[in-house]
């Protein structure tokens, strides 16, 4: 394992990204460690637009840093935890009602609402969606009020929460106003990191969202560089071009 000052590490990049959003929050006065991590990754992200992105592991992991689901599995022990939804109830084994966490905002400052949840889930339910399989059994998504969304299924669906944990929520107004193509170039998320730039074949840059509802994450900036060749990745690690491979 190569290292320099304990900061250069050779890790599976998926595992690395998976833990970044779970790092303890710290304000500027308490922040420790590097402000930027540059990662050499073996597989480039194919899209930063969740509604049309493939479900490939590399892309899914990065999107989870930009967008949030209603709930997610995390922690040790591994368990389902509330995210955009603060709570939920199930009625008659087929009506799922979610209360959204108050005060959560998208990166453009607009509030996360039930309309965003319905819009996102309806996009995933469309034919051709890479995430359609995660919506199987959903027969209707209804906005009850700005902070409440109701999902009706065709019967008992014990895997519903596992599926919903993979469905990221995005802002209806921003996506409709910008159009899918433009939104895919400058995505507006609600997660721990905000989009900065995506230069295909060179880098994807993210920066910490200072208003993230779970607290600001570290590091402040992530740079993902696609480097497929193992020898080149190691060379970049040794020369300081990247801190993690």
CSV table of C-alpha atoms in Angstrom, one decimal:
chain,number,residue,atom,x,y,z
A,1,UNK,CA,0.0,0.0,0.0
A,2,UNK,CA,1.5,3.3,-1.1
A,3,UNK,CA,1.2,6.3,1.3
A,4,UNK,CA,2.5,9.8,2.0
A,5,UNK,CA,1.9,11.4,5.3
A,6,UNK,CA,-0.8,8.8,5.9
A,7,UNK,CA,-3.1,10.4,3.3
A,8,UNK,CA,-2.5,8.5,0.1
A,9,UNK,CA,-4.4,5.2,0.0
A,10,UNK,CA,-5.1,2.4,-2.3
A,11,UNK,CA,-8.7,1.6,-2.0
A,12,UNK,CA,-11.6,0.2,-4.0
A,13,UNK,CA,-13.1,3.4,-5.3
A,14,UNK,CA,-16.7,2.3,-4.8
A,15,UNK,CA,-16.0,1.6,-1.1
A,16,UNK,CA,-14.3,5.0,-0.8
A,17,UNK,CA,-17.1,6.9,-2.3
A,18,UNK,CA,-19.7,5.0,-0.3
A,19,UNK,CA,-18.3,6.3,3.0
A,20,UNK,CA,-17.7,9.9,2.0
A,21,UNK,CA,-21.2,11.1,2.5
A,22,UNK,CA,-21.3,9.4,5.9
A,23,UNK,CA,-18.3,11.2,7.3
A,24,UNK,CA,-18.9,13.2,10.4
A,25,UNK,CA,-20.1,16.7,9.8
A,26,UNK,CA,-17.7,19.5,10.8
A,27,UNK,CA,-17.9,23.3,10.5
A,28,UNK,CA,-15.0,25.4,9.3
A,29,UNK,CA,-13.6,25.8,12.8
A,30,UNK,CA,-13.6,22.1,13.5
A,31,UNK,CA,-12.6,20.8,10.0
A,32,UNK,CA,-9.6,18.5,9.9
A,33,UNK,CA,-7.6,16.8,7.1
A,34,UNK,CA,-7.3,17.8,3.5
A,35,UNK,CA,-9.8,20.2,2.0
A,36,UNK,CA,-9.7,18.3,-1.3
A,37,UNK,CA,-9.4,14.6,-2.2
A,38,UNK,CA,-8.5,13.7,-5.8
A,39,UNK,CA,-9.4,10.1,-6.6
A,40,UNK,CA,-8.2,8.0,-9.5
A,41,UNK,CA,-11.2,5.9,-10.5
A,42,UNK,CA,-11.2,2.9,-12.9
A,43,UNK,CA,-14.6,3.6,-14.3
A,44,UNK,CA,-16.0,7.0,-15.4
A,45,UNK,CA,-19.4,8.2,-14.4
A,46,UNK,CA,-21.7,7.9,-17.5
A,47,UNK,CA,-24.3,10.5,-16.4
A,48,UNK,CA,-25.1,12.9,-13.5
A,49,UNK,CA,-28.8,13.1,-14.4
A,50,UNK,CA,-30.6,10.6,-12.1
A,51,UNK,CA,-33.8,10.3,-14.1
A,52,UNK,CA,-32.1,8.8,-17.2
A,53,UNK,CA,-28.8,7.5,-15.8
A,54,UNK,CA,-28.0,3.8,-16.0
A,55,UNK,CA,-28.0,1.8,-12.8
A,56,UNK,CA,-24.3,1.0,-13.2
A,57,UNK,CA,-22.5,0.9,-9.8
A,58,UNK,CA,-20.0,3.7,-10.5
A,59,UNK,CA,-22.7,6.1,-11.6
A,60,UNK,CA,-25.1,5.2,-8.8
A,61,UNK,CA,-22.5,5.8,-6.2
A,62,UNK,CA,-21.6,9.2,-7.4
A,63,UNK,CA,-25.3,10.2,-7.8
A,64,UNK,CA,-25.9,9.4,-4.2
A,65,UNK,CA,-23.5,12.2,-3.3
A,66,UNK,CA,-25.6,14.7,-5.3
A,67,UNK,CA,-29.1,13.5,-4.5
A,68,UNK,CA,-30.9,11.9,-1.6
A,69,UNK,CA,-33.5,9.1,-1.4
A,70,UNK,CA,-36.5,9.0,1.0
A,71,UNK,CA,-34.6,6.6,3.2
A,72,UNK,CA,-31.3,4.7,3.0
A,73,UNK,CA,-29.6,1.7,4.4
A,74,UNK,CA,-26.4,2.6,6.3
A,75,UNK,CA,-24.4,2.3,9.4
A,76,UNK,CA,-23.2,-0.5,11.6
A,77,UNK,CA,-25.3,-2.5,12.1
A,78,UNK,CA,-26.7,-1.9,8.6
A,79,UNK,CA,-30.2,-0.5,9.0
A,80,UNK,CA,-32.8,1.6,7.2
A,81,UNK,CA,-32.5,5.3,8.2
A,82,UNK,CA,-34.7,8.3,7.3
A,83,UNK,CA,-33.3,10.7,4.8
A,84,UNK,CA,-35.6,13.1,2.9
A,85,UNK,CA,-38.5,11.4,4.6
A,86,UNK,CA,-38.6,11.9,8.4
A,87,UNK,CA,-41.1,9.1,8.9
A,88,UNK,CA,-43.5,6.8,7.2
A,89,UNK,CA,-46.5,4.6,7.8
A,90,UNK,CA,-48.0,1.6,6.0
A,91,UNK,CA,-51.8,1.1,5.9
A,92,UNK,CA,-53.6,-2.1,4.7
A,93,UNK,CA,-50.2,-3.4,3.5
A,94,UNK,CA,-50.5,-1.4,0.3
A,95,UNK,CA,-50.7,2.4,1.2
A,96,UNK,CA,-47.3,3.9,2.1
A,97,UNK,CA,-47.5,7.5,3.4
A,98,UNK,CA,-44.2,9.5,3.8
A,99,UNK,CA,-43.7,12.7,5.8
A,100,UNK,CA,-40.9,14.8,4.4
A,101,UNK,CA,-38.2,16.2,6.6
A,102,UNK,CA,-39.0,19.9,7.1
A,103,UNK,CA,-36.6,22.6,6.0
A,104,UNK,CA,-34.6,20.5,3.4
A,105,UNK,CA,-33.7,22.4,0.3
A,106,UNK,CA,-32.3,21.6,-3.1
A,107,UNK,CA,-29.0,23.1,-4.1
A,108,UNK,CA,-30.8,26.0,-5.8
A,109,UNK,CA,-32.4,27.0,-2.5
A,110,UNK,CA,-35.9,25.7,-3.3
A,111,UNK,CA,-37.6,23.4,-0.8
A,112,UNK,CA,-37.8,19.6,-1.3
A,113,UNK,CA,-41.6,18.9,-1.6
A,114,UNK,CA,-44.0,16.0,-2.2
A,115,UNK,CA,-44.3,17.2,-5.8
A,116,UNK,CA,-40.6,16.5,-6.3
A,117,UNK,CA,-41.0,13.0,-4.9
A,118,UNK,CA,-44.0,12.2,-7.1
A,119,UNK,CA,-42.3,13.7,-10.2
A,120,UNK,CA,-39.1,11.7,-9.6
A,121,UNK,CA,-40.9,8.4,-8.9
A,122,UNK,CA,-43.1,8.9,-12.0
A,123,UNK,CA,-40.0,9.4,-14.1
A,124,UNK,CA,-38.5,6.1,-12.8
A,125,UNK,CA,-41.8,4.3,-13.5
A,126,UNK,CA,-41.7,5.1,-17.2
A,127,UNK,CA,-40.8,2.4,-19.8
A,128,UNK,CA,-37.2,2.5,-20.6
A,129,UNK,CA,-36.1,3.8,-17.2
A,130,UNK,CA,-33.0,2.0,-15.8
A,131,UNK,CA,-34.8,2.1,-12.4
A,132,UNK,CA,-38.2,0.9,-13.5
A,133,UNK,CA,-37.6,-2.5,-11.8
A,134,UNK,CA,-37.3,-0.7,-8.5
A,135,UNK,CA,-40.8,0.7,-9.0
A,136,UNK,CA,-42.5,-2.6,-9.7
A,137,UNK,CA,-45.8,-2.9,-7.7
A,138,UNK,CA,-46.3,0.9,-7.5
A,139,UNK,CA,-49.7,1.7,-8.9
A,140,UNK,CA,-50.0,5.4,-7.9
A,141,UNK,CA,-48.0,8.2,-6.4
A,142,UNK,CA,-50.1,11.0,-4.8
A,143,UNK,CA,-49.3,14.4,-3.3
A,144,UNK,CA,-51.3,14.7,-0.1
A,145,UNK,CA,-49.9,18.1,0.9
A,146,UNK,CA,-46.5,19.8,0.3
A,147,UNK,CA,-44.8,17.6,2.9
A,148,UNK,CA,-46.7,14.4,2.5
A,149,UNK,CA,-46.7,11.8,-0.4
A,150,UNK,CA,-48.7,8.7,-0.6
A,151,UNK,CA,-47.6,5.6,-2.6
A,152,UNK,CA,-50.1,2.9,-3.4
A,153,UNK,CA,-49.0,-0.6,-4.3
A,154,UNK,CA,-50.8,-3.6,-5.9
A,155,UNK,CA,-50.5,-5.5,-2.6
A,156,UNK,CA,-48.0,-6.3,0.1
A,157,UNK,CA,-44.5,-5.3,-1.1
A,158,UNK,CA,-41.9,-6.3,1.6
A,159,UNK,CA,-39.1,-5.0,-0.6
A,160,UNK,CA,-40.6,-1.6,-1.1
A,161,UNK,CA,-38.2,0.3,1.2
A,162,UNK,CA,-35.2,-1.4,-0.3
A,163,UNK,CA,-36.3,-0.3,-3.7
A,164,UNK,CA,-37.1,3.3,-2.6
A,165,UNK,CA,-33.6,3.5,-1.1
A,166,UNK,CA,-32.2,3.3,-4.6
A,167,UNK,CA,-34.5,6.0,-6.0
A,168,UNK,CA,-33.0,9.5,-5.7
A,169,UNK,CA,-35.3,12.5,-5.6
A,170,UNK,CA,-34.7,15.5,-7.8
A,171,UNK,CA,-36.4,18.9,-8.2
A,172,UNK,CA,-39.3,19.0,-10.5
A,173,UNK,CA,-39.2,22.8,-11.3
A,174,UNK,CA,-35.5,22.9,-12.1
A,175,UNK,CA,-35.5,19.8,-14.3
A,176,UNK,CA,-38.6,20.9,-16.2
A,177,UNK,CA,-37.4,24.5,-16.6
A,178,UNK,CA,-33.9,23.5,-17.7
A,179,UNK,CA,-34.8,20.4,-19.8
A,180,UNK,CA,-33.3,17.0,-19.3
A,181,UNK,CA,-30.2,17.7,-21.4
A,182,UNK,CA,-29.3,20.9,-19.6
A,183,UNK,CA,-30.2,19.4,-16.2
A,184,UNK,CA,-27.7,16.6,-17.1
A,185,UNK,CA,-25.0,19.2,-17.6
A,186,UNK,CA,-25.7,21.2,-14.5
A,187,UNK,CA,-27.7,19.0,-12.1
A,188,UNK,CA,-29.4,20.5,-9.1
A,189,UNK,CA,-29.3,18.1,-6.3
A,190,UNK,CA,-30.1,18.0,-2.6
A,191,UNK,CA,-27.3,15.8,-1.2
A,192,UNK,CA,-24.1,16.3,0.7
A,193,UNK,CA,-22.2,17.4,-2.4
A,194,UNK,CA,-23.0,20.0,-5.1
A,195,UNK,CA,-22.1,19.6,-8.7
A,196,UNK,CA,-19.2,21.8,-10.0
A,197,UNK,CA,-18.2,20.5,-13.4
A,198,UNK,CA,-17.9,17.3,-15.4
A,199,UNK,CA,-15.3,17.2,-18.2
A,200,UNK,CA,-15.7,13.8,-19.8
A,201,UNK,CA,-12.6,11.8,-19.9
A,202,UNK,CA,-10.8,14.2,-17.5
A,203,UNK,CA,-12.6,14.9,-14.2
A,204,UNK,CA,-15.8,15.2,-12.2
A,205,UNK,CA,-15.7,17.8,-9.5
A,206,UNK,CA,-18.0,18.1,-6.5
A,207,UNK,CA,-18.0,20.4,-3.5
A,208,UNK,CA,-19.5,20.1,-0.1
A,209,UNK,CA,-23.0,21.4,0.3
A,210,UNK,CA,-22.8,24.0,3.2
A,211,UNK,CA,-26.5,23.7,3.8
A,212,UNK,CA,-26.8,19.9,3.9
A,213,UNK,CA,-29.4,19.0,6.4
A,214,UNK,CA,-27.3,16.3,8.1
A,215,UNK,CA,-24.3,18.7,8.5
A,216,UNK,CA,-21.5,19.6,6.2
A,217,UNK,CA,-19.3,16.7,5.1
A,218,UNK,CA,-15.6,16.4,4.6
A,219,UNK,CA,-13.6,16.8,2.5
A,220,UNK,CA,-14.8,20.1,1.0
A,221,UNK,CA,-14.0,19.1,-2.5
A,222,UNK,CA,-13.9,15.8,-4.4
A,223,UNK,CA,-12.2,15.4,-7.8
A,224,UNK,CA,-12.7,12.1,-9.6
A,225,UNK,CA,-10.2,11.4,-12.4
A,226,UNK,CA,-10.9,8.4,-14.6
A,227,UNK,CA,-7.6,6.5,-15.1
A,228,UNK,CA,-8.2,3.0,-16.4
A,229,UNK,CA,-4.5,1.8,-16.6
A,230,UNK,CA,-3.3,0.4,-13.2
A,231,UNK,CA,0.3,1.4,-13.7
A,232,UNK,CA,-0.8,5.0,-14.5
A,233,UNK,CA,-2.9,5.1,-11.4
A,234,UNK,CA,0.0,4.0,-9.2
A,235,UNK,CA,2.3,6.5,-10.9
A,236,UNK,CA,-0.2,9.3,-10.2
A,237,UNK,CA,-0.4,8.2,-6.6
A,238,UNK,CA,3.4,8.3,-6.2
A,239,UNK,CA,3.8,11.7,-7.7
A,240,UNK,CA,0.9,13.3,-5.8
A,241,UNK,CA,-1.4,13.7,-8.8
A,242,UNK,CA,-4.0,11.8,-6.8
A,243,UNK,CA,-4.4,11.0,-3.1
A,244,UNK,CA,-6.5,7.8,-3.5
A,245,UNK,CA,-6.6,5.0,-6.1
